[in-house]
PDB file of C-alpha atoms in Angstrom:
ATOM      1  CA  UNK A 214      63.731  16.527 112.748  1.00 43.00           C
ATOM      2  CA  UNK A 215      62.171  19.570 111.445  1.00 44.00           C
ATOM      3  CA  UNK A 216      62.786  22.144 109.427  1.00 40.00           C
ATOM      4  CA  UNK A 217      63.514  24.759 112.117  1.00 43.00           C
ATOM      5  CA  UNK A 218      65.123  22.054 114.108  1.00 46.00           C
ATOM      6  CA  UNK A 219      67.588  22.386 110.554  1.00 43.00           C
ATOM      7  CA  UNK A 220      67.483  25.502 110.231  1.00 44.00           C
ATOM      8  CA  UNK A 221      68.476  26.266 113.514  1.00 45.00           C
ATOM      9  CA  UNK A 222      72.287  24.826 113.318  1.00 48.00           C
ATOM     10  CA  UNK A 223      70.971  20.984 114.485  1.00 50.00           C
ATOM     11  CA  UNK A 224      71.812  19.331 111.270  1.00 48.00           C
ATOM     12  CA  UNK A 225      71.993  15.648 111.525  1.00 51.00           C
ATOM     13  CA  UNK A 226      74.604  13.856 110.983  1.00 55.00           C
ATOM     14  CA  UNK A 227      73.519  12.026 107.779  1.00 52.00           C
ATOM     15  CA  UNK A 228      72.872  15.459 106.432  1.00 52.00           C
ATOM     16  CA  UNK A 229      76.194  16.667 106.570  1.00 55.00           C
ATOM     17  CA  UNK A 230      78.075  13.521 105.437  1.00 58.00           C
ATOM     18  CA  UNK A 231      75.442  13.622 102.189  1.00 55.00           C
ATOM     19  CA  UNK A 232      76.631  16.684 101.636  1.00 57.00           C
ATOM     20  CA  UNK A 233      80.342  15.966 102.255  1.00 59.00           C
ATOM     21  CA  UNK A 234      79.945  12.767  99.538  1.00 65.00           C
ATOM     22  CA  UNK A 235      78.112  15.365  96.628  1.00 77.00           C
ATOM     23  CA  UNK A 236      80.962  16.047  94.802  1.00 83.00           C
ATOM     24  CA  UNK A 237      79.138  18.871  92.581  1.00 87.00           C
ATOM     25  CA  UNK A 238      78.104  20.717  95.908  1.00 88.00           C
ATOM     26  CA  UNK A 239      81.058  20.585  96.928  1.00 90.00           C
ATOM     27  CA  UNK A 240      82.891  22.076  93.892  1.00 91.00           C
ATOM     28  CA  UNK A 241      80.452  24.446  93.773  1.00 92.00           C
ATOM     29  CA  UNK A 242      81.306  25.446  97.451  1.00 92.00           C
ATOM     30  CA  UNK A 243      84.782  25.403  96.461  1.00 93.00           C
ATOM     31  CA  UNK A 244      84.388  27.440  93.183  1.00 94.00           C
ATOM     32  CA  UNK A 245      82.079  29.931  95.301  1.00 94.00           C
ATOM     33  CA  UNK A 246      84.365  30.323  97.776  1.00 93.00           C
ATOM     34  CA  UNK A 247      87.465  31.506  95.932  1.00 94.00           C
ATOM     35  CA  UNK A 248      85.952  33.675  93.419  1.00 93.00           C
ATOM     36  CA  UNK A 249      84.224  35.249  96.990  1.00 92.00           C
ATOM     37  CA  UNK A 250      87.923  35.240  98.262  1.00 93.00           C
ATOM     38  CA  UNK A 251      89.401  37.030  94.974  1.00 91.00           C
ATOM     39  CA  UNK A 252      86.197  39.564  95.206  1.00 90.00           C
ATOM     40  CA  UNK A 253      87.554  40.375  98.787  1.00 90.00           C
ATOM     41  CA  UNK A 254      91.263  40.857  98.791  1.00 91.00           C
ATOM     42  CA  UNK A 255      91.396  40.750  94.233  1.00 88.00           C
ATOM     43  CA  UNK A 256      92.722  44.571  93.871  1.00 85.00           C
ATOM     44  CA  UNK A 257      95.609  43.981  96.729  1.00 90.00           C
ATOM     45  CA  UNK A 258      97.031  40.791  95.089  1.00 90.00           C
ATOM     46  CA  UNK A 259      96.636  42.274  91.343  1.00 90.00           C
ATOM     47  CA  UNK A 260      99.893  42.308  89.713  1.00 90.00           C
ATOM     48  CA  UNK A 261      99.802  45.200  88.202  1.00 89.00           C
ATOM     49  CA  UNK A 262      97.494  48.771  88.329  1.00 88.00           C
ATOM     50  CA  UNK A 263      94.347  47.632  86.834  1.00 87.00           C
ATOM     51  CA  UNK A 264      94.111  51.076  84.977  1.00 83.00           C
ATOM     52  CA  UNK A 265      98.019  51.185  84.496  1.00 80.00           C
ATOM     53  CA  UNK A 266      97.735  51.659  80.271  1.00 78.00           C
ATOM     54  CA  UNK A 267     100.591  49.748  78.211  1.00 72.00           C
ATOM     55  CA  UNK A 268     101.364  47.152  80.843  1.00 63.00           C
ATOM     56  CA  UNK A 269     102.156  44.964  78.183  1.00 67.00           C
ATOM     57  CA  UNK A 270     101.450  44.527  74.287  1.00 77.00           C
ATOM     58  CA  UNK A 271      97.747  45.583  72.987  1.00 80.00           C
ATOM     59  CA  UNK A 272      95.896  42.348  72.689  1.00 80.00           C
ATOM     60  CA  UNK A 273      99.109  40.407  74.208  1.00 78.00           C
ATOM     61  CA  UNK A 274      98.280  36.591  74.366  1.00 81.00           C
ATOM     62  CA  UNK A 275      99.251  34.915  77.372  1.00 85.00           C
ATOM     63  CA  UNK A 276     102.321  34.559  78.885  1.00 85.00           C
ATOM     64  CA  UNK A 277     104.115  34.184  82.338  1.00 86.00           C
ATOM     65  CA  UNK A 278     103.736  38.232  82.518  1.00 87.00           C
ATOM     66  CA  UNK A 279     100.087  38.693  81.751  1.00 87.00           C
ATOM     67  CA  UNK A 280      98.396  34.600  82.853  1.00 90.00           C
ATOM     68  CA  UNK A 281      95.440  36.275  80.987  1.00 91.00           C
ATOM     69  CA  UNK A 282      96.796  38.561  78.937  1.00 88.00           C
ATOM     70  CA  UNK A 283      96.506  42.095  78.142  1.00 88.00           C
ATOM     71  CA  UNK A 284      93.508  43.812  76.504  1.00 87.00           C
ATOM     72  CA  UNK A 285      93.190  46.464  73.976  1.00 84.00           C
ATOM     73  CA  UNK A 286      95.034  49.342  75.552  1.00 85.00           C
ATOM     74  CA  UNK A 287      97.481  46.631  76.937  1.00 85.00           C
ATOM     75  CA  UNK A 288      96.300  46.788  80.449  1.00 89.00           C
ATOM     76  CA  UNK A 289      96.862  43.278  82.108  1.00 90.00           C
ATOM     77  CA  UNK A 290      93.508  41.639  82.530  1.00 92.00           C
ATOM     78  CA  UNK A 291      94.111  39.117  84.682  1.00 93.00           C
ATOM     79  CA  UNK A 292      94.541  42.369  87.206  1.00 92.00           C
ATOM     80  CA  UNK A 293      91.098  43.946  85.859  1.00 93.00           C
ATOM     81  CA  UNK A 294      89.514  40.652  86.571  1.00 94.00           C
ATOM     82  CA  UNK A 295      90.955  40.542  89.797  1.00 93.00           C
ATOM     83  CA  UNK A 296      90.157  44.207  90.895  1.00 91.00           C
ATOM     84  CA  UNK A 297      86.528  44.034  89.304  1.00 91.00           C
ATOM     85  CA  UNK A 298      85.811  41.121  91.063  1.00 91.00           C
ATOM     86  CA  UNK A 299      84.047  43.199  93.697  1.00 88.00           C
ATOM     87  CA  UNK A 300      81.842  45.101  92.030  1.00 89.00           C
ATOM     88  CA  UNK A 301      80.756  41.811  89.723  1.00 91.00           C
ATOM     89  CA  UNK A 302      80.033  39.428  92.600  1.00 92.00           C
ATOM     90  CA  UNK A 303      79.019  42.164  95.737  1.00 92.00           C
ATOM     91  CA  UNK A 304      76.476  44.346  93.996  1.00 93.00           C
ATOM     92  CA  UNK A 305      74.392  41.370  93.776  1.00 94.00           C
ATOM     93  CA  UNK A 306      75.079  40.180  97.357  1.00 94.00           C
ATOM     94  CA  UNK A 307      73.526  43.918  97.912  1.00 95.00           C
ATOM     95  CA  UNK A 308      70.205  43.039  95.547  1.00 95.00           C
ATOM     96  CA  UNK A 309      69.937  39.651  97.188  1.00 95.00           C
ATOM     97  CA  UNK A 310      69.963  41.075 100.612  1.00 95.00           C
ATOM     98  CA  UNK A 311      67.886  44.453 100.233  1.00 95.00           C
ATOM     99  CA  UNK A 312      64.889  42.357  98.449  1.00 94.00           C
ATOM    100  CA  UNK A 313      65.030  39.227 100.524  1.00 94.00           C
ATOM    101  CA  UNK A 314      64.490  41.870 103.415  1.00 94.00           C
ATOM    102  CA  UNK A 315      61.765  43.438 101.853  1.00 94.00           C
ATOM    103  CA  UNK A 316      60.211  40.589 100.161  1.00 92.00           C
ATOM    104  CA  UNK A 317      60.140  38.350 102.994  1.00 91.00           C
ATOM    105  CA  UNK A 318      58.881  41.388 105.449  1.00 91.00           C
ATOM    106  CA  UNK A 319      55.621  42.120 102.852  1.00 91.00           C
ATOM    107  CA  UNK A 320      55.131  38.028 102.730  1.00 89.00           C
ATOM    108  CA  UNK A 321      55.111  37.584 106.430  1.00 88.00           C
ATOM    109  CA  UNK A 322      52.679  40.491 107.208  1.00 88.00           C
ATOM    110  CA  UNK A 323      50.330  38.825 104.710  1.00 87.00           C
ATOM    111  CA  UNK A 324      50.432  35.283 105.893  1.00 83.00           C
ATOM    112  CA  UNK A 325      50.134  36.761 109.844  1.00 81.00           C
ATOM    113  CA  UNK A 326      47.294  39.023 109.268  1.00 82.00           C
ATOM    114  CA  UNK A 327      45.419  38.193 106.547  1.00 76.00           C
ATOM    115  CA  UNK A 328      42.426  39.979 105.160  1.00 79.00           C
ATOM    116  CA  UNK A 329      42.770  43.947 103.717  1.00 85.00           C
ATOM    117  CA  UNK A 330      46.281  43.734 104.219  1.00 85.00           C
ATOM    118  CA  UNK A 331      47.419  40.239 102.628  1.00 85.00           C
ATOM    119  CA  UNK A 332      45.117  41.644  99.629  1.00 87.00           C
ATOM    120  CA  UNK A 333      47.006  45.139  99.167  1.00 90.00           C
ATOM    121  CA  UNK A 334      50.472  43.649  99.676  1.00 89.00           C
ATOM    122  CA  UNK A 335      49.363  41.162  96.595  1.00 88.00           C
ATOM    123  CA  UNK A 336      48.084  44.410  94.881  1.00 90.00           C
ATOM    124  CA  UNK A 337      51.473  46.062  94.909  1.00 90.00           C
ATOM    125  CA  UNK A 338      53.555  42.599  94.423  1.00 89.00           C
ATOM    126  CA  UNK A 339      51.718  42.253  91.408  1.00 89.00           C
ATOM    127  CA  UNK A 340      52.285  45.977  89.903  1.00 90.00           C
ATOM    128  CA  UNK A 341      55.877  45.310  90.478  1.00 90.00           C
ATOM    129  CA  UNK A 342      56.214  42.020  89.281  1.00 88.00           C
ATOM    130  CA  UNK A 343      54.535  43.452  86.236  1.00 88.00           C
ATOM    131  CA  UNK A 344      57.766  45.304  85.372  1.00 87.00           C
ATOM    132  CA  UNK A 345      60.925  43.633  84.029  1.00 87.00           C
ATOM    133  CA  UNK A 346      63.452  44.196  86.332  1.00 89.00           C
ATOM    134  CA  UNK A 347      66.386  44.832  83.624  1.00 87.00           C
ATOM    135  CA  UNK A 348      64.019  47.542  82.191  1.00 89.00           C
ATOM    136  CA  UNK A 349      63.410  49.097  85.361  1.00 91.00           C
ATOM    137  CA  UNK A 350      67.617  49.039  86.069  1.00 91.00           C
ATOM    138  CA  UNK A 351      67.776  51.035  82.619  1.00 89.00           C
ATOM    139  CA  UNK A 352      65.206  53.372  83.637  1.00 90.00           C
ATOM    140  CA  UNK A 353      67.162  54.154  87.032  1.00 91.00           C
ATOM    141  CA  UNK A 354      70.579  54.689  85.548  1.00 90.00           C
ATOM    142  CA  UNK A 355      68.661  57.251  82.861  1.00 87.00           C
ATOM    143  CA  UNK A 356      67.053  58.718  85.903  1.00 89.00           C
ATOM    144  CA  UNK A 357      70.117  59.217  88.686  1.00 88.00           C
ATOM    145  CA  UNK A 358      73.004  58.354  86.478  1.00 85.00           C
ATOM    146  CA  UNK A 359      75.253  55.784  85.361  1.00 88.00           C
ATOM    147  CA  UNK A 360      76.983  53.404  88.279  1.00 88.00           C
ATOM    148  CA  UNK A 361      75.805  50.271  90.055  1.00 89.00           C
ATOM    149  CA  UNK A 362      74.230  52.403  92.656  1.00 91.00           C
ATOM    150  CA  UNK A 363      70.920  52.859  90.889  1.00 92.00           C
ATOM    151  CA  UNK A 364      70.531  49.558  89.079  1.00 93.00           C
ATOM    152  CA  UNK A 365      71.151  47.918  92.623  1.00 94.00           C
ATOM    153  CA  UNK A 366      68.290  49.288  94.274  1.00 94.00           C
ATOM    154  CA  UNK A 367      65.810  48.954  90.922  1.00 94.00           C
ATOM    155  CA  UNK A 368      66.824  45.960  90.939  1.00 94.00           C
ATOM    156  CA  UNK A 369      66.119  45.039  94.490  1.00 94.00           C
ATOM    157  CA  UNK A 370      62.704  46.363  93.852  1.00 94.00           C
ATOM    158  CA  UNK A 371      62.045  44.305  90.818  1.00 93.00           C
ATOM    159  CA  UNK A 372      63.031  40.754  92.928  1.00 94.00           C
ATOM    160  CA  UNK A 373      60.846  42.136  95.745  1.00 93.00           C
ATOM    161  CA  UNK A 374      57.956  40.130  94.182  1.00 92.00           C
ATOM    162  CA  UNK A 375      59.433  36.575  93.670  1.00 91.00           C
ATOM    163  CA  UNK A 376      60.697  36.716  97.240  1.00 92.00           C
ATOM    164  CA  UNK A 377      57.513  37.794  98.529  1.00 91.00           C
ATOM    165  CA  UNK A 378      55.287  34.963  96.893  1.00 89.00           C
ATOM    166  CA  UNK A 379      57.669  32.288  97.884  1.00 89.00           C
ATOM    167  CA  UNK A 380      57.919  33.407 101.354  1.00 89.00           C
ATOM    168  CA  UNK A 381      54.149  33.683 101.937  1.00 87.00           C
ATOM    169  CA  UNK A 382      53.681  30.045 100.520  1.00 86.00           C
ATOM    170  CA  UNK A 383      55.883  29.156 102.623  1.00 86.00           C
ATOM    171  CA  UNK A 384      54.615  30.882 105.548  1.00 87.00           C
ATOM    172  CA  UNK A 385      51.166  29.805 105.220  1.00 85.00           C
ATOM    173  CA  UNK A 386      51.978  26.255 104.703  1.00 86.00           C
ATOM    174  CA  UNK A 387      53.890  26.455 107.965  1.00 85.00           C
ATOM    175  CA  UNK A 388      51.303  28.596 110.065  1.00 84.00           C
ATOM    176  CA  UNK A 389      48.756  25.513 108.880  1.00 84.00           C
ATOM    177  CA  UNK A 390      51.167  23.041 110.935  1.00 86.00           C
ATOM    178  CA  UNK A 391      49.465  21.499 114.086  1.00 88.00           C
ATOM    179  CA  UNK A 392      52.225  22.745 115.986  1.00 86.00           C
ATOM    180  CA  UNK A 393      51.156  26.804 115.488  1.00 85.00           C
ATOM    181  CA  UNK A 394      48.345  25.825 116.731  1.00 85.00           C
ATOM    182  CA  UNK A 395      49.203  24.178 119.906  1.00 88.00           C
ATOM    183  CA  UNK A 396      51.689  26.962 120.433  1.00 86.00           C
ATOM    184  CA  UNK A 397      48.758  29.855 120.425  1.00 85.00           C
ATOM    185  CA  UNK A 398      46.594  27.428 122.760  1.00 86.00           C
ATOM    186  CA  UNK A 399      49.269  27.482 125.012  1.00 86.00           C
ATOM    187  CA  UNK A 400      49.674  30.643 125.463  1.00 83.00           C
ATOM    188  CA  UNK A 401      52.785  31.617 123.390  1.00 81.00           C
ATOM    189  CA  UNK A 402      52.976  35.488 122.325  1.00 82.00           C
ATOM    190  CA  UNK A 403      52.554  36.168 118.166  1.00 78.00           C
ATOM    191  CA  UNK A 404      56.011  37.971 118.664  1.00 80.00           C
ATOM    192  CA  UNK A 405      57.413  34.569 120.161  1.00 84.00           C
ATOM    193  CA  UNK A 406      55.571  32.174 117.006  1.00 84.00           C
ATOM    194  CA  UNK A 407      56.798  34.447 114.449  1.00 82.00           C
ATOM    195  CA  UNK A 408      60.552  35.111 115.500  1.00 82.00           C
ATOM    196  CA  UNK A 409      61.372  31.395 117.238  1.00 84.00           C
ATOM    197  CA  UNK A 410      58.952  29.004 114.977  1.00 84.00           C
ATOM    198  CA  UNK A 411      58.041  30.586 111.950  1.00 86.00           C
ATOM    199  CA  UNK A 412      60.737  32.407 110.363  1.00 86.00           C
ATOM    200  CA  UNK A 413      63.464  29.931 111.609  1.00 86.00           C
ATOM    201  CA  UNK A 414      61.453  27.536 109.783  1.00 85.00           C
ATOM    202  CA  UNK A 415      61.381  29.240 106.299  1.00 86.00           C
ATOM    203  CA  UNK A 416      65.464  30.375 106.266  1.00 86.00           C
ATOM    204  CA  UNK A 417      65.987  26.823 104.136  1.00 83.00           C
ATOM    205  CA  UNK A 418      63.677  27.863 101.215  1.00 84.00           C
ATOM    206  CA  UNK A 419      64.605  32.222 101.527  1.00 88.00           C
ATOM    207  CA  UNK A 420      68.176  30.997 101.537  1.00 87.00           C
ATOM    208  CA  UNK A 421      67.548  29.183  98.476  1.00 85.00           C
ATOM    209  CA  UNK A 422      65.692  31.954  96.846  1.00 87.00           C
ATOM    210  CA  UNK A 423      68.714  34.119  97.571  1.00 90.00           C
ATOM    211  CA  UNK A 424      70.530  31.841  95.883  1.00 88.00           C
ATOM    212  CA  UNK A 425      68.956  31.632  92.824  1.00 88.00           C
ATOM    213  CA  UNK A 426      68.373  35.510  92.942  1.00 91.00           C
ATOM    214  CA  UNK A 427      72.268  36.044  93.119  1.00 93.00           C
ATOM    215  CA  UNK A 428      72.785  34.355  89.827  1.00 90.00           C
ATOM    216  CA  UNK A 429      69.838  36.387  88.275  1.00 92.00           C
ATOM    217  CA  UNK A 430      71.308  39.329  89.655  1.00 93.00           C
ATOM    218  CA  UNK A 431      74.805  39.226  88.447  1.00 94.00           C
ATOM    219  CA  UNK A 432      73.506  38.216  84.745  1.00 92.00           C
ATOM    220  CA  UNK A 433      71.019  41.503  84.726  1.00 93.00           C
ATOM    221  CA  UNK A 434      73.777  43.462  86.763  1.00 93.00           C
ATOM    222  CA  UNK A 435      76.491  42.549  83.862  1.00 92.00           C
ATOM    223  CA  UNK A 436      73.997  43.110  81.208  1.00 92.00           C
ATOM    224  CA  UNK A 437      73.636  46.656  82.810  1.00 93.00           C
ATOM    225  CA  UNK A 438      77.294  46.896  82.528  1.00 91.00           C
ATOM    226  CA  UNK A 439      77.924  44.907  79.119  1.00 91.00           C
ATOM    227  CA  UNK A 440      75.730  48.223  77.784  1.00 89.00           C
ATOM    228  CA  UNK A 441      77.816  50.457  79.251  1.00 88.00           C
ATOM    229  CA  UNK A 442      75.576  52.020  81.783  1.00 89.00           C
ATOM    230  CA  UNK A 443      76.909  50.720  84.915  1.00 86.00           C
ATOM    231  CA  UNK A 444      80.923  50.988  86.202  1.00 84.00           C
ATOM    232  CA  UNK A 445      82.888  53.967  84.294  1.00 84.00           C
ATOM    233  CA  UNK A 446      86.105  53.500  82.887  1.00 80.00           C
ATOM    234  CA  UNK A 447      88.842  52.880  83.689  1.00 83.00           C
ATOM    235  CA  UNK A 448      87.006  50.861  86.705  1.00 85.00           C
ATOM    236  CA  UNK A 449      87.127  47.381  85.715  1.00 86.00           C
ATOM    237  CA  UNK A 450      83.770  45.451  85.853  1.00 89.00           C
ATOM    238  CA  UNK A 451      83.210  42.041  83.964  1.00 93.00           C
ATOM    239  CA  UNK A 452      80.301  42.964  82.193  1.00 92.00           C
ATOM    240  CA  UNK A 453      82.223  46.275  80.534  1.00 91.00           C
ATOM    241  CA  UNK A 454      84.964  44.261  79.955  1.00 92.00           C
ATOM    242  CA  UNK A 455      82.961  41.395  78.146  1.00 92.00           C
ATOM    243  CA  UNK A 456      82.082  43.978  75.832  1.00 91.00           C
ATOM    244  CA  UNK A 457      85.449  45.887  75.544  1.00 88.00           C
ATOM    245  CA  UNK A 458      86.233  42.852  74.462  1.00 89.00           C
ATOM    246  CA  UNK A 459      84.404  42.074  71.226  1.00 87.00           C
ATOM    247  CA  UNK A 460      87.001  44.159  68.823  1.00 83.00           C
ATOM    248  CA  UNK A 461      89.667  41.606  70.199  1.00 85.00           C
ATOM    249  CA  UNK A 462      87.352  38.678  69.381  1.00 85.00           C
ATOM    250  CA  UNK A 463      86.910  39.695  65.899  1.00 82.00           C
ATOM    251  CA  UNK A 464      90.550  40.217  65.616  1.00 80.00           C
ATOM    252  CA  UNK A 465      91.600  36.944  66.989  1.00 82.00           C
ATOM    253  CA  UNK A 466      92.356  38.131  70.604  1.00 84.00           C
ATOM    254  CA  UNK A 467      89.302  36.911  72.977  1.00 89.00           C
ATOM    255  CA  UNK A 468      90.674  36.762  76.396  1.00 90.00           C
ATOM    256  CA  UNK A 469      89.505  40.091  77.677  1.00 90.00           C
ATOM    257  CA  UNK A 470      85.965  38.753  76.978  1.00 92.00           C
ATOM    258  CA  UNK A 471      86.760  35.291  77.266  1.00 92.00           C
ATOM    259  CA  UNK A 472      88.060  35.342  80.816  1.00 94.00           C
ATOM    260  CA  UNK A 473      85.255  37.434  82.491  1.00 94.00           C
ATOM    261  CA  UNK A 474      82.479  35.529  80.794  1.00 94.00           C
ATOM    262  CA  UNK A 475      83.905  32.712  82.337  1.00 95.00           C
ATOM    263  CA  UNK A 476      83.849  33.834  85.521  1.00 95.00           C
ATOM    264  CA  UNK A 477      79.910  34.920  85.488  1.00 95.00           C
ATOM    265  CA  UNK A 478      79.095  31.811  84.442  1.00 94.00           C
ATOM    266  CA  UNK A 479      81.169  29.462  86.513  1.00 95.00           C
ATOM    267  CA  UNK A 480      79.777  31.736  89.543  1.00 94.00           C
ATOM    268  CA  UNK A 481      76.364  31.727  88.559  1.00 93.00           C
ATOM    269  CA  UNK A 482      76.630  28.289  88.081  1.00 93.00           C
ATOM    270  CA  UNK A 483      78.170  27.192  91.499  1.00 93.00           C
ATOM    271  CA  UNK A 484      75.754  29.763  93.453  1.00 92.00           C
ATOM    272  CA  UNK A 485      72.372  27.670  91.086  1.00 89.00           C
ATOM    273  CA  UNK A 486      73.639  24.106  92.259  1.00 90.00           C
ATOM    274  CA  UNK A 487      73.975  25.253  96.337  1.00 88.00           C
ATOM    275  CA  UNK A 488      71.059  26.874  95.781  1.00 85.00           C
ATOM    276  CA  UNK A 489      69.472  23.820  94.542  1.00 84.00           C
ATOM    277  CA  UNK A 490      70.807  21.441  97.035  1.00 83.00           C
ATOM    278  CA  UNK A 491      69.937  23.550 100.103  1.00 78.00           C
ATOM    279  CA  UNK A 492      66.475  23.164  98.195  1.00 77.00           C
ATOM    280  CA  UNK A 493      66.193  19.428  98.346  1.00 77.00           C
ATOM    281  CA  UNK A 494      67.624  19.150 101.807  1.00 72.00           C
ATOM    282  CA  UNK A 495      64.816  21.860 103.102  1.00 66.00           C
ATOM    283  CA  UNK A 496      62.055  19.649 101.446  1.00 64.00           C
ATOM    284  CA  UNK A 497      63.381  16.498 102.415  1.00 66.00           C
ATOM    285  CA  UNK A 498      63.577  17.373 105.932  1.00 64.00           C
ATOM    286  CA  UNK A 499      59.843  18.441 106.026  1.00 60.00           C
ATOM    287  CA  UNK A 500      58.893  15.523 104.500  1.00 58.00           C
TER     288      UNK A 500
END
């Protein structure tokens, strides 16, 4: 079966129960999935106001009243987790999806048409790509302002390149396949190859890209953050809260650091192994 064939929705059988028996996709999926589930409905199942101040003792340990604790101004952070949630896991969904977009557009115009206008695309991929996409997220907030707003889209424009080359690999790899050709000899429009063959045939390796670029997002996003340019208190964000969080670790309090940090990294890591299994799937299947 092929890789469109999988990419389309016919997945064989053995495919699924593989991934069924992986126990580390499968946690990962399961991890994913309720940290996804907290990001959508966190700030209406909070316990208490995220900004409330004094909920409970500055730099309270846990207890049954604060299951995380409360952080220097004694605001409960298991609610600041909860109600940042958003921010920390869908600004990057935002990155992911405006560069995959973009990337993937510029790579298929250059594997399609070739010539002049595969070479300027490469041009400006590689200008970009030049840039390091945290500096150019510090450069937007000091141009428009501090907020996730303007570190999303720098940041979408710094991944543009890494999408791009991947995709037009990809792309010309598949347009190489026997069966383009017989497609064009019979008769079958460009709009037709492109939309039915081609790109259904590259969604295995962009959605692995995407999943790689979440996790690269959320650690520059909560850098941003962590240096106090992105959310403004009293918004919660897990990056700002990591490093609200450093006076309590020095005085023997680390939870409103400790908690947060393990949430990036326990979502970076789930979103790395799907990423990496939808990977080996894709390439087994074209094999």
């Amino acid at each position: 079966m092929s890789v469109a064939q999988l990419a389309s929705g016919r997945a064989p059988k053995a495919a699924i129960r593989a991934a069924q028996k992986d126990w580390m996709f499968v946690t990962a999926l399961a991890v994913f999935g309720a940290i996804a589930l907290a990001a959508a409905i966190g700030p209406w199942i909070a316990p208490y106001d995220p900004t409330e101040l004094y909920a409970g003792d500055v730099n309270g340990v846990v207890s049954a009243e604060h299951p995380f604790g409360t952080d220097d101004v004694g605001r409960d952070i298991l609610s600041r987790v909860l109600s940042g949630a958003r921010a920390s896991v869908v600004a990057p969904v935002f990155v992911v999806i405006l560069s995959t977009v973009a990337g993937a557009s510029l790579a298929l115009l250059a594997a399609w048409f070739g010539g002049a206008l595969r070479g300027t695309i490469a041009r400006v991929v590689d200008v970009i790509f030049a840039i390091p996409g945290l500096v150019l997220a510090v450069l937007a907030v000091a141009m428009f302002g501090k907020g996730l707003v303007a570190p999303v889209i720098a940041l979408s424009i710094a991944y543009i390149p890494v999408v791009a080359r991947l995709t037009q690999t990809a792309a010309s790899r598949e347009l190489g396949k026997p069966y383009i050709a017989a497609l064009r000899v019979q008769g079958v429009s460009s709009l037709a190859i492109c939309f039915k063959h081609l790109v259904p045939a590259l969604v295995p390796v962009v959605a692995a890209q995407m999943a790689v670029g979440f996790g690269y997002a959320m650690l520059d996003l909560a850098a941003i953050s962590f240096l106090g340019l992105g959310e403004q208190p009293p918004a919660a964000d897990w990056g700002s809260m990591i490093a609200s969080g450093q006076a309590g670790i020095l005085a023997g309090a680390p939870e409103q650091s400790l908690f947060p940090a393990i949430l990036v990294v326990l979502t970076v890591l789930s979103v790395s192994i799907i990423g990496a299994r939808v990977t080996t799937w894709a390439e087994e299947k074209e094999r």
